[in-house]
Amino acid sequence: MSDVETLPQAAPARPTLPPPMGLLAELTHRCSLRCPYCSNPLELDRRSQELSTAEWKRLIDEAAALGVLHIYFSGGEPMLRRDIAELVAHARDAGLYTNMITSGVGFQPAVLDAVAEAGLDHIQLSVQAIDARTCDRVAGYEGAAERKRIVAAAIARLGLRLTVNAVIHRENVHEIPAFVELAEAWDAARIEIAHVQYYGWGLVNRARLMPTRQQVETAMVQVDEARSRTVGRLVIDSVLPDYYARYPKACMGGWGARLMNVTPSGRALPCHAAETIAGLAFDNVREASLSEIWYRGAAFNAFRGTDWMKEPCRSCARKEQDFGGCRCQAMALAGDAAATDPACSLSPLHEKLVALAEAEAASERSDFIYRGYQGV
């Protein structure tokens, strides 16, 4: 699907629609890593396009007035912004719970001290692999593993609540028990064991990243065992590869239901990958308020609820549970954002998708195609 006329038309906002729970604030696309599964757009926003400090402060105030509870400072690497501590302090003063998603690489140690002093509540630290050589190779950055170890120690020293983000793929799926042990050693409150989701650069590298079905089944057992062992001490969240699932995930808890995403240049998105859907027009926060975009924005209303659904989703008993799955994945794999997510076993494309995954997982390993940041 590439014709805007085939997309659902914007619906009037429903009076009972609750406000978003979270705001994902992508402060910059600049990053020191070159991860082959990066979910940022293929075309990155340049530094010259980034929202200013004053613009982000206005958005933080608008988010608090709208009813947002959490703000997630992300990127790229958010701590490459010179105003990061100032923005964290502003969000704290606005009454928002502050979370930061970081690679732990590319910024000066003093920046972490500054954001902690500014009142940061929580930090998420990504780890590409347990084996240091693999970690550096996946990150495309020599010394990444050691840098993450140093940052983890600083987080503990500062008393920040920590989540370890472990992005799982064929290169590190065997390390899941070790990832859990690492999270325990770092005194993390939570670990996300999240298999790669194939959007953006991850889709480019799918054949190099896809685990086998047996690896995924083993991973599920290992996660269950780890949960039993760490109950009450460590929260373990797990996201499976969609391609091997029976039913799709309820992406974002439903389109336009829980989260707003603002890109470095100010585009407001219902989800991180929404710009991959041809034909959707996205409002910019430089031209409209967060409230107006949330309740009236055409993109946010395009796939809200269930009225837009086609069969088999329209008559499915699970439609209020998974909302037809991921719209971006439907666009990428079925060519139609309103189609049933091919990750669902009820999709006519599901068996082809599983066969594709198994074939790619069995393929010979080849070098990653790394993303570049030239000119960003």
XYZ file of C-alpha atoms in Angstrom:
376
model
C 0.000 0.000 0.000
C 1.401 3.376 -0.981
C -1.712 5.417 -1.708
C -2.786 7.786 1.037
C -6.416 7.401 -0.038
C -6.454 3.782 1.126
C -5.620 4.753 4.713
C -8.355 5.144 7.326
C -9.544 8.722 7.566
C -8.995 10.751 10.718
C -11.816 10.335 13.192
C -13.048 12.929 15.654
C -11.491 12.501 19.066
C -13.552 10.530 21.545
C -14.425 12.477 24.722
C -13.524 9.469 26.874
C -10.055 9.017 25.378
C -7.564 9.123 28.263
C -4.346 11.126 27.987
C -1.076 9.376 27.130
C 0.776 7.820 30.032
C 4.218 8.493 28.608
C 6.148 10.846 26.368
C 9.139 9.412 24.499
C 11.372 12.430 23.960
C 13.939 11.667 21.272
C 16.334 14.494 21.972
C 18.833 13.676 19.226
C 19.679 11.052 16.640
C 23.399 11.542 17.304
C 25.025 8.382 18.661
C 28.500 6.908 19.061
C 27.335 3.353 18.332
C 26.445 1.809 14.971
C 24.194 -1.038 16.114
C 22.976 -3.222 13.213
C 19.495 -3.458 14.751
C 19.014 0.272 15.388
C 15.301 1.086 15.267
C 15.767 4.762 14.441
C 14.673 5.830 10.939
C 16.902 5.142 7.971
C 16.909 8.910 7.398
C 18.071 10.570 10.618
C 17.346 14.086 11.859
C 20.372 16.363 11.774
C 21.643 18.348 14.741
C 20.576 21.584 13.053
C 16.965 20.315 13.012
C 16.777 19.452 16.707
C 14.256 21.142 18.982
C 15.815 23.818 21.164
C 16.009 23.779 24.949
C 13.104 26.244 25.145
C 10.994 24.111 22.792
C 11.581 20.949 24.806
C 10.755 22.790 28.041
C 7.475 23.952 26.512
C 6.671 20.380 25.490
C 7.453 19.100 28.971
C 5.012 21.633 30.424
C 2.381 20.686 27.824
C 2.880 16.992 28.608
C 2.355 17.564 32.325
C -0.785 19.628 31.644
C -2.087 16.918 29.306
C -1.784 14.271 32.020
C 1.434 12.508 31.019
C 3.047 10.703 33.962
C 6.391 9.524 32.587
C 8.944 11.066 30.268
C 11.566 8.923 28.578
C 14.632 10.835 27.381
C 16.016 8.918 24.429
C 17.962 9.278 21.196
C 20.435 8.433 19.708
C 22.351 9.157 22.857
C 20.421 11.709 24.961
C 23.459 12.598 27.050
C 25.099 14.125 23.978
C 22.711 17.058 24.446
C 24.445 19.791 26.423
C 21.135 20.773 28.028
C 20.223 17.283 29.234
C 20.526 18.033 32.957
C 18.493 21.213 32.492
C 15.720 19.245 30.752
C 15.710 16.540 33.421
C 15.399 19.185 36.141
C 12.551 20.869 34.259
C 10.684 17.570 33.942
C 11.204 16.863 37.634
C 9.832 20.278 38.539
C 6.836 19.621 36.266
C 6.044 16.507 38.321
C 7.004 13.911 35.700
C 8.757 10.626 36.438
C 12.035 10.815 34.516
C 13.669 7.922 32.718
C 16.706 7.972 30.447
C 17.662 5.406 27.809
C 21.413 5.371 27.198
C 24.140 3.335 25.520
C 26.609 4.412 28.187
C 29.013 5.476 25.428
C 30.059 8.787 23.910
C 29.571 11.286 26.734
C 31.735 12.640 29.534
C 31.349 11.005 32.992
C 30.412 14.345 34.540
C 27.197 14.379 32.505
C 25.881 11.370 34.404
C 26.598 13.116 37.696
C 24.753 16.191 36.441
C 21.585 14.343 35.419
C 21.545 12.491 38.732
C 21.846 15.777 40.616
C 19.065 17.203 38.412
C 16.708 14.551 39.771
C 16.711 11.685 37.263
C 14.565 8.844 38.630
C 15.581 5.915 36.449
C 18.121 4.931 33.814
C 18.118 2.193 31.189
C 21.522 0.961 30.040
C 21.824 -1.095 26.868
C 24.236 -4.033 26.654
C 24.928 -5.641 23.274
C 26.517 -8.867 24.563
C 28.197 -10.378 27.613
C 31.328 -11.359 25.738
C 33.319 -8.130 25.428
C 34.541 -8.756 21.879
C 31.010 -9.535 20.694
C 29.647 -6.490 22.508
C 32.162 -4.215 20.792
C 31.561 -5.837 17.401
C 27.781 -5.527 17.596
C 28.001 -1.952 18.856
C 30.523 -1.064 16.177
C 32.588 0.669 18.854
C 35.864 -0.558 20.307
C 35.795 -0.424 24.091
C 31.985 -0.331 24.384
C 31.839 -3.236 26.841
C 34.353 -1.672 29.218
C 32.631 1.699 28.981
C 29.286 0.127 29.948
C 30.880 -1.556 32.964
C 32.255 1.808 34.137
C 28.897 3.550 33.623
C 27.059 0.770 35.493
C 29.379 1.287 38.473
C 28.700 5.043 38.355
C 24.948 4.431 38.259
C 25.236 2.295 41.383
C 27.361 4.964 43.088
C 24.754 7.605 42.308
C 21.906 5.438 43.593
C 19.908 5.584 40.362
C 17.324 2.907 39.700
C 18.643 0.749 36.833
C 17.156 -1.329 34.028
C 19.489 -3.384 31.856
C 18.370 -3.507 28.202
C 19.584 -6.700 26.528
C 18.720 -6.739 22.826
C 18.717 -10.414 21.847
C 19.600 -11.863 18.446
C 21.476 -14.774 16.907
C 24.853 -13.501 18.112
C 23.976 -13.416 21.817
C 20.803 -15.472 22.376
C 22.882 -18.124 24.172
C 23.924 -15.523 26.773
C 20.490 -14.943 28.357
C 21.384 -16.584 31.726
C 24.570 -14.503 31.791
C 22.613 -11.310 31.037
C 20.436 -12.015 34.087
C 23.513 -12.617 36.225
C 24.991 -9.345 34.964
C 21.822 -7.463 35.924
C 22.022 -8.980 39.408
C 25.710 -8.085 39.727
C 24.917 -4.504 38.740
C 22.093 -4.400 41.309
C 19.533 -3.630 38.609
C 15.859 -3.493 39.501
C 14.823 -4.777 36.094
C 16.104 -6.368 32.904
C 14.511 -6.278 29.469
C 15.327 -9.365 27.432
C 14.016 -8.042 24.157
C 14.585 -9.902 20.916
C 15.266 -7.628 17.966
C 12.158 -6.146 16.400
C 12.679 -5.889 12.669
C 12.160 -2.255 11.759
C 14.599 0.321 10.443
C 18.178 -0.915 10.420
C 17.073 -4.169 12.065
C 15.094 -5.020 8.946
C 18.189 -4.365 6.828
C 20.125 -6.902 8.954
C 17.310 -9.394 9.548
C 19.083 -12.348 7.910
C 22.160 -11.676 10.071
C 20.206 -11.323 13.327
C 17.364 -13.860 13.181
C 17.692 -16.681 15.754
C 16.451 -20.190 15.059
C 13.159 -21.450 16.458
C 15.098 -23.816 18.748
C 17.131 -20.914 20.100
C 13.941 -18.987 20.829
C 12.316 -21.959 22.577
C 15.431 -22.442 24.692
C 15.436 -18.734 25.498
C 11.834 -18.932 26.724
C 12.755 -21.752 29.116
C 15.788 -19.830 30.370
C 13.707 -16.713 31.013
C 11.146 -18.720 32.997
C 13.899 -20.334 35.055
C 15.498 -16.963 35.737
C 12.176 -15.472 36.827
C 11.670 -18.281 39.317
C 15.172 -17.844 40.695
C 15.073 -14.043 41.010
C 11.474 -13.499 42.110
C 11.215 -10.526 44.447
C 14.711 -9.324 43.529
C 14.704 -8.668 39.789
C 11.877 -7.933 37.374
C 12.433 -9.716 34.050
C 10.538 -8.510 30.992
C 10.789 -10.557 27.820
C 9.826 -9.778 24.219
C 9.932 -12.659 21.734
C 10.672 -12.385 18.033
C 7.301 -11.695 16.405
C 8.058 -13.988 13.503
C 7.846 -17.124 15.670
C 4.821 -16.029 17.691
C 1.315 -17.487 17.447
C -0.343 -14.163 18.121
C 1.043 -10.649 17.657
C 1.944 -8.331 20.488
C -0.427 -5.518 21.405
C 1.986 -2.976 20.016
C 2.171 0.108 22.261
C -0.930 -1.175 24.065
C -2.916 -0.146 21.002
C -2.280 2.593 18.436
C -2.544 6.062 19.955
C -3.512 4.628 23.331
C -0.638 5.074 25.764
C 2.378 6.856 24.332
C 3.425 9.890 22.333
C 6.774 9.900 20.551
C 8.414 13.194 19.575
C 11.366 13.036 17.183
C 14.424 15.303 17.463
C 12.945 17.666 14.858
C 9.511 17.727 16.489
C 7.341 15.249 14.581
C 4.754 13.664 16.880
C 4.305 9.930 16.294
C 1.947 7.309 17.741
C 4.883 4.876 17.837
C 8.601 4.887 17.189
C 8.396 3.384 13.685
C 5.182 5.078 12.513
C 6.948 7.056 9.800
C 7.465 3.821 7.862
C 3.730 3.815 7.054
C 3.273 5.423 3.658
C 0.520 7.987 3.434
C 0.345 9.089 7.069
C 0.946 12.775 7.754
C 2.482 13.678 11.111
C 1.948 16.937 12.974
C 4.945 18.849 14.244
C 5.017 20.149 17.807
C 6.379 23.444 16.489
C 2.992 23.993 14.859
C 0.471 22.315 17.191
C 0.160 21.544 20.895
C 0.577 18.036 22.285
C -3.071 18.064 23.353
C -4.299 19.011 19.897
C -2.127 16.343 18.285
C -3.125 13.627 20.767
C -6.867 14.176 20.467
C -7.220 15.526 16.909
C -4.140 14.431 14.979
C -4.910 12.445 11.834
C -2.038 10.021 12.402
C -3.041 9.343 16.006
C -6.625 8.611 15.016
C -5.791 6.517 11.953
C -5.696 3.163 13.744
C -7.211 3.897 17.142
C -9.649 1.368 18.513
C -11.005 -1.335 16.194
C -13.301 0.363 13.672
C -10.537 0.502 11.026
C -9.974 -3.263 11.059
C -10.368 -5.631 8.135
C -11.037 -9.347 8.380
C -9.951 -11.551 10.033
C -9.232 -8.939 12.734
C -12.676 -7.340 12.590
C -14.465 -10.482 13.824
C -11.613 -11.853 15.960
C -12.244 -12.433 19.663
C -8.732 -11.122 20.410
C -9.126 -7.762 18.703
C -9.407 -5.872 22.002
C -6.292 -7.684 23.286
C -3.770 -7.267 20.493
C -5.530 -4.675 18.270
C -4.506 -6.583 15.170
C -0.832 -6.432 16.107
C 1.730 -3.955 14.832
C 0.672 -1.536 12.077
C 4.263 -0.847 11.080
C 5.012 -4.549 10.769
C 1.865 -5.012 8.685
C 3.096 -2.235 6.416
C 6.595 -3.721 6.136
C 5.556 -7.316 5.538
C 2.087 -7.141 3.972
C 2.367 -3.792 2.224
C -0.818 -2.611 3.950
C -0.858 -0.946 7.363
C -4.492 -2.006 7.871
C -3.773 -5.691 7.249
C -3.553 -8.308 9.959
C -0.025 -8.357 11.344
C 1.652 -11.327 9.582
C 3.014 -12.352 12.992
C -0.529 -13.539 13.762
C -1.281 -17.184 12.917
C -4.610 -16.022 11.443
C -2.855 -13.945 8.797
C -2.697 -15.540 5.330
C 0.974 -14.515 5.259
C 1.934 -16.118 8.566
C 3.294 -19.414 7.280
C 5.409 -17.629 4.673
C 6.767 -15.381 7.407
C 7.732 -18.325 9.607
C 9.383 -20.084 6.662
C 11.311 -16.911 5.881
C 12.494 -16.610 9.485
C 13.628 -20.214 9.613
C 15.466 -19.900 6.292
C 17.259 -16.733 7.370
C 18.134 -18.187 10.766
C 19.720 -21.165 9.021
C 21.724 -19.019 6.605
C 25.464 -18.587 6.917
C 26.538 -15.782 9.194
C 27.819 -12.734 7.399
C 29.119 -9.359 8.454
C 26.673 -6.803 9.793
C 25.674 -3.837 7.715
C 26.378 -1.033 10.158
C 24.454 2.182 10.118
C 26.378 5.405 9.748
C 25.856 8.837 11.309
C 27.746 10.979 8.843
C 26.399 14.491 8.779
C 24.016 14.013 11.730
